[in-house]
Coordinates of C-alpha atoms in Angstrom, one line a residue:
M455 CA 7.0 -21.8 39.7
K456 CA 7.2 -25.1 37.8
R457 CA 3.9 -26.2 39.3
T458 CA 2.2 -22.9 38.3
M459 CA 3.5 -23.3 34.7
F460 CA 2.4 -26.9 34.6
A461 CA -1.1 -26.0 35.8
L462 CA -1.2 -23.2 33.1
V463 CA -0.3 -25.7 30.4
L464 CA -3.0 -28.1 31.6
A465 CA -5.6 -25.3 31.6
L466 CA -4.6 -24.2 28.1
A467 CA -4.7 -27.8 26.8
A468 CA -8.2 -28.3 28.3
M469 CA -9.4 -25.1 26.6
A470 CA -7.9 -26.1 23.3
A471 CA -9.5 -29.6 23.5
H472 CA -13.0 -28.0 23.7
A473 CA -12.3 -25.0 21.4
D474 CA -13.9 -26.8 18.4
E475 CA -17.2 -27.4 20.3
R476 CA -19.5 -24.8 18.8
V477 CA -21.8 -23.8 21.6
V478 CA -25.5 -23.2 20.8
G479 CA -27.9 -21.9 23.5
E480 CA -28.8 -18.9 25.6
R481 CA -27.1 -18.5 28.9
M482 CA -29.6 -18.5 31.7
A483 CA -27.7 -18.7 35.0
D484 CA -24.8 -20.2 36.8
G485 CA -25.6 -23.9 37.5
T486 CA -23.8 -27.1 37.7
G487 CA -26.5 -29.4 36.2
Y488 CA -29.6 -31.5 36.8
A489 CA -32.3 -29.4 35.1
S490 CA -36.0 -30.3 35.6
V491 CA -38.9 -28.4 34.0
V492 CA -42.7 -28.7 34.4
R493 CA -45.6 -26.9 32.7
T494 CA -48.3 -26.0 35.1
G495 CA -51.9 -26.9 34.0
Y496 CA -54.0 -28.0 37.0
G497 CA -53.8 -25.2 39.6
Q498 CA -55.5 -21.8 39.8
A499 CA -56.2 -20.2 36.4
P500 CA -53.6 -17.4 36.7
D501 CA -50.9 -19.9 37.3
R502 CA -51.7 -22.3 34.5
G503 CA -49.4 -22.5 31.4
R504 CA -46.3 -21.3 33.2
L505 CA -43.0 -23.2 33.1
L506 CA -41.2 -23.8 36.3
M507 CA -37.6 -25.0 36.4
V508 CA -35.2 -26.2 39.1
F509 CA -31.6 -27.2 38.8
E510 CA -28.4 -27.7 40.9
Q511 CA -26.3 -24.7 41.7
D512 CA -22.9 -24.6 43.3
G513 CA -22.8 -23.8 47.0
M514 CA -25.2 -24.0 49.9
A515 CA -28.0 -21.5 48.9
G516 CA -30.7 -24.2 48.2
V517 CA -32.5 -25.3 45.0
P518 CA -33.1 -22.3 42.6
L519 CA -36.7 -22.0 41.2
W520 CA -37.1 -20.1 37.9
E521 CA -40.3 -19.2 36.0
S522 CA -41.2 -18.6 32.3
R523 CA -44.5 -17.2 31.1
D524 CA -43.7 -17.4 27.4
E525 CA -42.9 -21.1 26.8
G526 CA -39.3 -20.8 27.8
A527 CA -38.3 -17.8 25.7
H528 CA -37.6 -15.7 28.8
W529 CA -36.9 -16.7 32.4
R530 CA -36.9 -15.0 35.8
F531 CA -35.6 -16.2 39.2
L532 CA -38.2 -16.7 41.8
M533 CA -36.5 -18.0 44.9
N534 CA -34.2 -20.6 46.4
V535 CA -36.1 -23.5 48.0
T536 CA -34.2 -24.3 51.2
D537 CA -34.0 -27.1 53.8
Q538 CA -36.7 -26.6 56.4
P539 CA -36.2 -29.5 58.9
H540 CA -32.7 -28.3 59.5
A541 CA -33.3 -24.6 59.1
G542 CA -30.6 -22.5 60.8
D543 CA -28.0 -25.4 60.6
K544 CA -25.4 -24.1 58.2
Q545 CA -24.1 -27.6 57.6
W546 CA -27.5 -28.7 56.0
Q547 CA -29.0 -27.6 52.8
L548 CA -31.5 -28.8 50.1
R549 CA -29.2 -28.8 47.0
W550 CA -28.8 -31.9 44.8
Q551 CA -30.8 -33.8 42.1
P552 CA -34.0 -31.8 42.2
H553 CA -37.1 -33.0 40.4
I554 CA -40.3 -30.9 40.0
T555 CA -43.7 -32.1 38.9
E556 CA -47.4 -31.2 39.2
L557 CA -50.3 -33.3 40.4
A558 CA -52.9 -33.7 37.6
Q559 CA -55.3 -35.2 40.2
A560 CA -55.6 -35.1 44.0
T561 CA -53.7 -37.4 46.2
G562 CA -54.3 -37.6 50.0
D563 CA -55.0 -34.1 51.2
L564 CA -53.1 -32.5 48.3
P565 CA -55.4 -31.1 45.6
A566 CA -54.9 -31.2 41.8
G567 CA -52.3 -28.6 40.8
T568 CA -50.1 -29.1 43.8
L569 CA -46.4 -28.9 42.9
L570 CA -44.1 -31.5 44.2
L571 CA -40.4 -30.8 44.6
S572 CA -38.1 -33.7 45.6
A573 CA -34.4 -33.2 46.1
N574 CA -31.4 -34.4 48.1
A575 CA -30.6 -32.5 51.3
T576 CA -27.1 -33.0 52.4
R577 CA -25.1 -32.4 55.6
N578 CA -21.4 -31.4 55.6
D579 CA -18.8 -32.3 58.1
E580 CA -16.5 -29.8 59.7
H581 CA -14.3 -29.9 56.6
G582 CA -17.2 -29.0 54.3
R583 CA -17.5 -32.6 52.9
V584 CA -20.9 -34.3 52.4
Y585 CA -21.4 -37.2 54.8
V586 CA -25.3 -37.4 55.2
E587 CA -28.0 -37.4 52.6
D588 CA -31.8 -37.0 53.0
L589 CA -34.1 -37.3 50.1
Q590 CA -36.9 -34.8 50.9
M591 CA -40.2 -33.8 49.3
Y592 CA -41.7 -30.4 49.5
V593 CA -45.2 -29.2 48.3
S594 CA -46.6 -26.0 47.0
T595 CA -50.3 -25.3 46.7
D596 CA -50.0 -21.7 45.6
G597 CA -48.2 -22.2 42.2
G598 CA -44.7 -22.2 43.7
K599 CA -44.9 -19.0 45.7
S600 CA -44.3 -20.8 48.9
W601 CA -43.1 -24.3 49.8
R602 CA -43.5 -26.5 52.9
Y603 CA -41.7 -29.6 53.9
R604 CA -43.7 -32.8 53.4
S605 CA -41.5 -35.7 54.4
S606 CA -38.2 -37.6 54.1
I607 CA -38.4 -40.4 51.6
V608 CA -35.1 -42.2 52.6
Q609 CA -31.9 -41.2 54.4
G610 CA -28.3 -42.3 53.9
G611 CA -24.8 -41.5 54.9
G612 CA -21.2 -41.5 53.8
R613 CA -19.1 -39.3 51.6
P614 CA -19.8 -39.8 47.9
E615 CA -16.2 -40.4 47.1
D616 CA -15.9 -43.3 49.7
K617 CA -16.4 -46.7 48.3
D618 CA -18.1 -47.9 51.4
N619 CA -20.6 -45.0 51.7
K620 CA -24.3 -45.7 52.2
G621 CA -25.6 -42.8 50.2
V622 CA -29.0 -42.3 48.6
W623 CA -29.5 -40.2 45.5
E624 CA -31.8 -38.9 42.7
P625 CA -35.4 -38.9 43.8
N626 CA -38.0 -39.1 41.1
V627 CA -41.7 -38.8 42.3
H628 CA -44.9 -39.6 40.4
R629 CA -48.6 -40.1 41.1
L630 CA -50.0 -43.6 40.3
D631 CA -53.4 -44.2 38.8
D632 CA -54.8 -45.3 42.1
G633 CA -53.8 -42.0 43.7
R634 CA -50.8 -43.2 45.6
L635 CA -47.4 -41.6 45.1
V636 CA -44.2 -43.5 44.2
A637 CA -40.7 -42.3 44.7
Y638 CA -37.9 -43.9 42.7
Y639 CA -34.3 -43.4 43.9
S640 CA -30.7 -44.8 43.9
S641 CA -29.4 -46.5 47.0
E642 CA -25.9 -47.6 48.1
Q643 CA -27.1 -49.1 51.3
H644 CA -26.9 -52.7 50.3
K645 CA -23.1 -53.2 49.6
G646 CA -22.9 -55.8 52.3
E647 CA -25.5 -57.9 50.3
G648 CA -23.4 -57.6 47.1
Y649 CA -25.0 -54.6 45.4
N650 CA -22.7 -51.7 44.7
Q651 CA -25.7 -49.5 44.0
L652 CA -29.3 -50.4 43.1
L653 CA -32.5 -48.7 42.1
A654 CA -35.5 -48.9 44.4
H655 CA -38.9 -47.3 45.1
K656 CA -41.2 -46.6 48.0
V657 CA -45.0 -45.9 47.9
S658 CA -47.0 -43.4 49.9
A659 CA -50.8 -43.8 50.4
D660 CA -51.2 -40.5 52.3
G661 CA -50.0 -37.9 49.8
G662 CA -46.3 -38.2 50.7
R663 CA -46.6 -37.8 54.4
S664 CA -45.2 -41.2 55.0
W665 CA -43.5 -43.9 52.8
G666 CA -43.8 -47.7 52.8
R667 CA -41.2 -50.4 52.5
E668 CA -38.3 -50.3 50.0
V669 CA -38.8 -52.4 46.8
W670 CA -35.9 -53.1 44.4
D671 CA -36.4 -52.3 40.7
V672 CA -32.9 -52.9 39.3
A673 CA -30.3 -54.7 41.4
I674 CA -27.3 -56.3 39.8
P675 CA -25.4 -58.7 42.1
G676 CA -21.6 -59.0 42.2
G677 CA -20.7 -55.7 43.9
V678 CA -19.4 -54.0 40.8
Q679 CA -22.2 -52.6 38.6
R680 CA -23.9 -49.4 39.7
P681 CA -27.4 -48.8 38.1
G682 CA -28.5 -45.3 38.9
M683 CA -30.3 -42.1 38.0
A684 CA -33.7 -43.7 37.3
I685 CA -36.2 -41.4 35.4
V686 CA -39.8 -42.6 34.8
A687 CA -42.3 -41.5 32.2
R688 CA -45.8 -42.5 31.0
L689 CA -46.3 -43.8 27.4
A690 CA -49.3 -43.5 25.2
D691 CA -50.4 -47.1 25.9
K692 CA -50.4 -46.2 29.7
R693 CA -47.3 -48.3 30.4
Y694 CA -44.5 -46.8 32.5
A695 CA -41.0 -46.6 31.1
M696 CA -37.8 -46.2 33.1
T697 CA -34.3 -45.3 31.9
Y698 CA -31.2 -45.5 34.0
E699 CA -27.4 -45.5 33.7
N700 CA -25.3 -48.6 34.4
I701 CA -22.0 -47.4 35.7
D702 CA -19.1 -49.9 35.8
G703 CA -21.0 -52.4 33.7
P704 CA -19.5 -54.0 30.6
R705 CA -20.2 -50.7 28.7
N706 CA -19.6 -48.1 31.4
G707 CA -22.5 -45.7 31.7
Q708 CA -24.7 -47.5 29.2
V709 CA -28.4 -46.5 29.3
F710 CA -31.0 -49.2 29.6
I711 CA -34.8 -49.0 29.5
K712 CA -37.4 -51.1 31.4
F713 CA -41.2 -51.2 31.3
S714 CA -43.9 -51.6 33.8
R715 CA -47.7 -51.9 33.6
D716 CA -48.4 -50.3 37.0
G717 CA -45.2 -48.4 37.8
L718 CA -44.4 -50.8 40.6
D719 CA -43.5 -54.2 39.0
W720 CA -40.5 -53.8 36.8
G721 CA -39.8 -57.5 36.4
D722 CA -36.7 -59.3 37.7
P723 CA -34.5 -56.7 39.4
Q724 CA -31.4 -58.6 38.2
R725 CA -32.4 -58.1 34.5
H726 CA -31.0 -54.9 33.0
G727 CA -33.9 -54.4 30.5
E728 CA -33.1 -53.3 26.9
P729 CA -30.2 -51.2 25.8
V730 CA -30.9 -47.9 24.1
M731 CA -28.8 -48.3 21.0
T732 CA -28.7 -47.5 17.3
L733 CA -28.3 -50.2 14.7
S734 CA -24.7 -49.0 14.2
G735 CA -23.9 -49.6 17.8
F736 CA -24.0 -46.0 19.3
W737 CA -25.5 -45.8 22.8
P738 CA -26.2 -42.9 25.1
S739 CA -24.2 -42.9 28.3
A740 CA -24.7 -41.5 31.8
C741 CA -27.4 -39.2 33.4
P742 CA -30.3 -40.2 31.1
V743 CA -33.6 -38.5 31.0
L744 CA -36.7 -40.2 29.4
Q745 CA -39.7 -38.4 28.0
W746 CA -42.6 -39.3 25.7
F747 CA -44.2 -36.9 23.2
P748 CA -47.3 -37.3 20.9
Q749 CA -45.2 -36.8 17.7
G750 CA -43.3 -39.0 15.3
G751 CA -46.0 -41.5 14.4
P752 CA -49.1 -43.2 15.7
E753 CA -47.4 -44.4 18.9
G754 CA -45.7 -41.1 19.6
V755 CA -41.9 -40.9 20.3
I756 CA -39.7 -41.7 23.3
V757 CA -36.7 -39.3 23.6
V758 CA -33.7 -40.0 25.7
S759 CA -31.0 -37.4 26.5
A760 CA -27.6 -38.3 28.1
Q761 CA -24.4 -36.7 29.3
R762 CA -22.3 -38.5 26.7
A763 CA -22.3 -41.5 24.4
G764 CA -20.3 -44.7 23.7
G765 CA -19.9 -47.2 20.9
G766 CA -18.7 -44.5 18.5
G767 CA -21.5 -42.1 19.3
D768 CA -20.9 -38.4 20.0
E769 CA -18.8 -38.3 23.2
G770 CA -19.9 -34.8 23.9
G771 CA -23.5 -35.9 24.4
R772 CA -24.8 -33.4 21.9
S773 CA -27.5 -35.7 20.4
L774 CA -30.8 -37.0 21.6
Y775 CA -31.9 -40.6 21.0
W776 CA -35.5 -41.3 19.9
N777 CA -37.7 -44.3 19.2
N778 CA -41.2 -44.2 17.7
A779 CA -42.2 -47.8 18.4
S780 CA -42.8 -47.6 22.2
G781 CA -39.2 -48.7 22.9
R782 CA -39.1 -51.6 20.4
G783 CA -36.4 -51.9 17.8
P784 CA -33.5 -49.6 17.2
W785 CA -33.0 -46.0 18.3
W786 CA -32.1 -43.0 16.2
E787 CA -30.3 -39.7 16.8
V788 CA -31.4 -36.1 16.4
R789 CA -29.2 -33.1 17.1
A790 CA -30.1 -31.5 20.5
P791 CA -31.3 -27.9 20.4
V792 CA -28.6 -26.9 23.0
Q793 CA -25.1 -27.7 21.9
K794 CA -23.2 -27.7 25.2
R795 CA -19.6 -27.5 25.9
S796 CA -18.2 -30.6 27.6
G797 CA -15.2 -30.6 29.8
N798 CA -16.5 -32.1 33.1
I799 CA -18.9 -34.9 34.1
H800 CA -21.5 -32.4 35.3
A801 CA -21.9 -30.7 31.9
G802 CA -25.1 -32.2 30.6
W803 CA -25.9 -34.0 33.9
T804 CA -29.7 -34.6 33.6
Q805 CA -31.4 -32.4 31.0
A806 CA -34.9 -31.0 30.5
L807 CA -36.9 -31.2 27.2
L808 CA -40.4 -29.9 26.9
A809 CA -42.8 -29.7 23.8
R810 CA -44.1 -26.2 23.1
G811 CA -47.5 -25.3 21.7
D812 CA -46.0 -24.3 18.3
G813 CA -44.4 -27.7 17.7
S814 CA -40.9 -26.8 18.7
F815 CA -39.0 -28.0 21.8
L816 CA -37.5 -26.2 24.7
H817 CA -34.2 -27.8 25.8
V818 CA -32.3 -26.9 28.9
T819 CA -28.9 -28.4 30.0
S820 CA -25.7 -27.4 31.7
S821 CA -22.5 -26.5 29.8
S822 CA -19.0 -26.0 31.0
A823 CA -17.4 -22.6 31.0
A824 CA -15.2 -21.5 28.1
D825 CA -12.3 -20.4 30.4
A826 CA -12.6 -23.3 32.9
P827 CA -14.2 -26.3 31.2
E828 CA -13.0 -28.8 33.9
Q829 CA -14.5 -26.9 36.8
A830 CA -18.1 -28.0 37.4
S831 CA -18.5 -25.1 39.9
R832 CA -18.2 -22.7 36.9
N833 CA -20.9 -24.5 34.8
E834 CA -23.8 -22.5 33.3
M835 CA -27.3 -23.4 32.3
L836 CA -28.1 -23.0 28.6
S837 CA -31.5 -23.1 26.9
A838 CA -32.6 -23.3 23.3
I839 CA -35.8 -23.6 21.3
A840 CA -35.8 -25.6 18.1
P841 CA -37.9 -28.2 16.1
L842 CA -36.8 -31.8 16.2
R843 CA -37.1 -34.1 13.2
F844 CA -38.6 -37.5 14.1
D845 CA -39.1 -38.4 10.5
R846 CA -35.4 -38.3 9.7
Y847 CA -33.3 -41.4 10.1
E848 CA -29.6 -40.6 10.3
A849 CA -27.4 -42.7 8.1
E850 CA -24.7 -43.1 10.7
D851 CA -27.3 -44.8 12.9
A852 CA -28.1 -47.5 10.3
E853 CA -26.7 -51.0 10.2
L854 CA -23.4 -50.5 8.3
T855 CA -22.1 -53.0 5.8
G856 CA -19.0 -51.9 3.8
A857 CA -19.5 -48.4 5.1
A858 CA -17.9 -46.0 7.7
V859 CA -19.1 -43.0 9.7
V860 CA -17.3 -39.8 8.9
P861 CA -17.6 -36.3 10.3
D862 CA -19.2 -33.5 8.3
P863 CA -20.3 -30.2 9.9
A864 CA -22.7 -29.6 7.0
A865 CA -24.5 -32.9 7.6
S866 CA -27.9 -33.2 9.4
N867 CA -26.3 -34.5 12.6
Q868 CA -22.7 -33.4 11.7
R869 CA -21.9 -37.0 10.6
K870 CA -22.7 -39.1 7.6
A871 CA -22.1 -42.7 6.4
R872 CA -19.6 -43.2 3.6
L873 CA -20.9 -46.1 1.5
G874 CA -18.4 -48.1 -0.5
Q875 CA -19.0 -49.5 -4.0
G876 CA -19.8 -53.1 -4.6
E877 CA -21.2 -55.2 -1.7
S878 CA -22.0 -52.2 0.6
R879 CA -25.3 -51.3 2.3
L880 CA -27.0 -49.2 4.9
R881 CA -30.0 -51.0 6.5
F882 CA -32.7 -49.0 8.2
L883 CA -35.5 -50.6 10.3
V884 CA -38.3 -48.0 10.0
H885 CA -41.4 -48.2 12.1
A886 CA -44.3 -46.6 10.3
A887 CA -48.1 -46.7 9.7
G888 CA -49.1 -48.6 6.6
G889 CA -49.8 -46.9 3.3
V890 CA -47.9 -44.9 0.8
H891 CA -44.9 -42.8 2.1
R892 CA -42.4 -40.5 0.5
L893 CA -38.8 -41.6 1.1
S894 CA -36.0 -39.1 0.5
V895 CA -32.3 -39.8 0.8
R896 CA -29.8 -36.9 0.9
F897 CA -26.5 -38.0 -0.5
G898 CA -23.4 -36.7 -2.3
D899 CA -20.7 -38.3 -4.5
L900 CA -17.0 -37.8 -4.1
G901 CA -16.3 -36.5 -7.6
L902 CA -17.2 -39.6 -9.5
P903 CA -20.9 -39.7 -10.5
A904 CA -23.0 -42.2 -8.6
A905 CA -26.5 -42.6 -7.1
P906 CA -27.8 -44.8 -4.3
V907 CA -30.1 -47.8 -4.9
L908 CA -33.2 -48.0 -2.6
M909 CA -34.7 -51.3 -1.6
V910 CA -38.0 -51.3 0.3
N911 CA -38.8 -54.6 2.1
G912 CA -36.6 -56.4 -0.5
A913 CA -38.0 -54.8 -3.6
R914 CA -36.0 -52.2 -5.6
V915 CA -37.7 -48.9 -6.1
P916 CA -36.5 -46.5 -8.8
A917 CA -35.6 -43.1 -7.5
A918 CA -35.9 -39.6 -8.9
I919 CA -32.6 -37.7 -8.5
D920 CA -32.7 -33.9 -7.7
K921 CA -29.4 -32.2 -8.0
A922 CA -30.6 -28.7 -7.4
T923 CA -30.9 -29.1 -3.6
D924 CA -28.1 -28.7 -1.0
G925 CA -26.4 -31.9 -1.9
Q926 CA -28.4 -34.4 -3.9
L927 CA -31.8 -35.9 -3.1
A928 CA -33.1 -39.3 -4.2
T929 CA -36.8 -39.5 -3.8
V930 CA -39.3 -42.4 -4.1
S931 CA -42.9 -43.2 -3.3
A932 CA -43.3 -46.6 -1.6
S933 CA -46.0 -48.6 0.2
L934 CA -44.9 -49.4 3.7
L935 CA -46.3 -52.1 6.0
P936 CA -47.8 -51.3 9.4
G937 CA -45.0 -51.8 11.9
F938 CA -41.3 -52.3 11.0
N939 CA -40.1 -52.0 7.4
T940 CA -36.6 -52.8 6.1
I941 CA -35.2 -50.1 3.9
D942 CA -31.8 -50.6 2.4
I943 CA -29.6 -48.1 0.7
E944 CA -27.1 -49.9 -1.5
G945 CA -23.9 -48.5 -3.1
G946 CA -23.6 -47.3 -6.7
D947 CA -20.7 -47.5 -9.2
H948 CA -18.6 -45.3 -6.9
V949 CA -18.3 -44.2 -3.3
L950 CA -21.2 -42.2 -1.9
D951 CA -21.8 -40.2 1.2
I952 CA -25.3 -40.7 2.7
D953 CA -26.6 -38.1 5.2
Y954 CA -30.1 -39.3 6.1
L955 CA -33.2 -41.2 5.0
Q956 CA -36.4 -39.1 5.5
V957 CA -39.8 -40.9 5.7
D958 CA -42.9 -38.6 5.3
G959 CA -46.5 -39.5 5.8
D960 CA -47.1 -40.7 9.4
A961 CA -49.7 -38.9 11.5
P962 CA -48.8 -38.0 15.1
A963 CA -50.2 -39.9 18.1
S964 CA -53.2 -38.7 20.0
P965 CA -51.8 -36.9 23.1
G966 CA -51.9 -39.4 26.0
G967 CA -50.1 -37.3 28.5
K968 CA -47.9 -34.3 29.1
G969 CA -44.2 -34.1 28.7
K970 CA -42.5 -33.3 32.0

């Protein structure tokens, strides 16, 4: 009886801890996490323009495949893609870390428009615990109506909870410019060599029928740090970018980004790359997904989602991080369309973001259940469609001097920077095209009249104050240099709350590719 009451108290406490998380998004289906979405565009005409989505579901039914024909507004279930090499063996199933993509050009004997689905097939022991993993690839040449097994990329073994397991995880497959396929994945097979987990890739020259030798991309010696969950995207300048999580590093779960000219050479595997981080020190953490979109300026914008955040960032992982300088310089936050409920580590585990034709974005992620937030098996997939502001620089992400971050549900990202009087400052490093831009600062005083002072590349620019808007708006026109510009907001006679700096005037990039 005491144990039952104790469990009830814990459950009620967990529910109360997440009661203030206002959930935004439409429930699609039961699902633990790991959403992946692709827009078809290269197959047969009737199948073009559809969205196809896969994700992890609880149990042993396979990988669910869903379809939308209206840019994500409505979805319908198509089938479960199941393990074919071990068909009939109830201990095997295709189930974890699915990734779906489409071939824009032929590779091997696979024509353009072929769908590729890679996922982790697992085998359970007699107690229902995973002890073998097999990263498999499947292909569909009829728009996802049927699937056939293509190959095994790499196999591993051991229960995930065991420290000495030799598991393999998280396949991410892409076509290279020369027609070969590359599969990125995480490997725990080198613990004896001093690598707790590392990121590697293999290349296929025959359309995924067979795979070459393993090449390491991120491998941190010492037996502690665990780089994992690599996702790769193509940028406007044709470089490849990779994000990954660094579990058990100095900042647990911190997201890093690396770059490659050919998708194969990522530099010294022992180098982490660059941290994804705001000027104020916030950083996304765990389960990152990287994508590029032709918005936000002449170089487009890189957007990174993550399961949570560190350094003072939103621990619920309800923000996206963006950079419009091809990964150079600081990162900035924008509120995610789906506002998930946290509660377990699978809520928000690998998310999907896709640009729609009307300029808005489809966002899909997993959220914990209201009545059982700690049970990943009860998670649900949520979707939402909303615009994203890549011209708005949140004040809480700026370099803070004599300022503090405070919560505010009415603020742009539900937080703002409180700027003290005297020697106080918010510094923004803004990447923009040259020419005249309109700068707007949304602010509010705390009862004692005050207004911010704007400095653009060291020069003070007088601002017009509009008190008729929601809050107050200080607006200037200023000439910005091509590249990075320093914009400072300095304190007034009294304390001020600064919500954001908005920079208007940059044209979008020419589309250089498609968001996954």
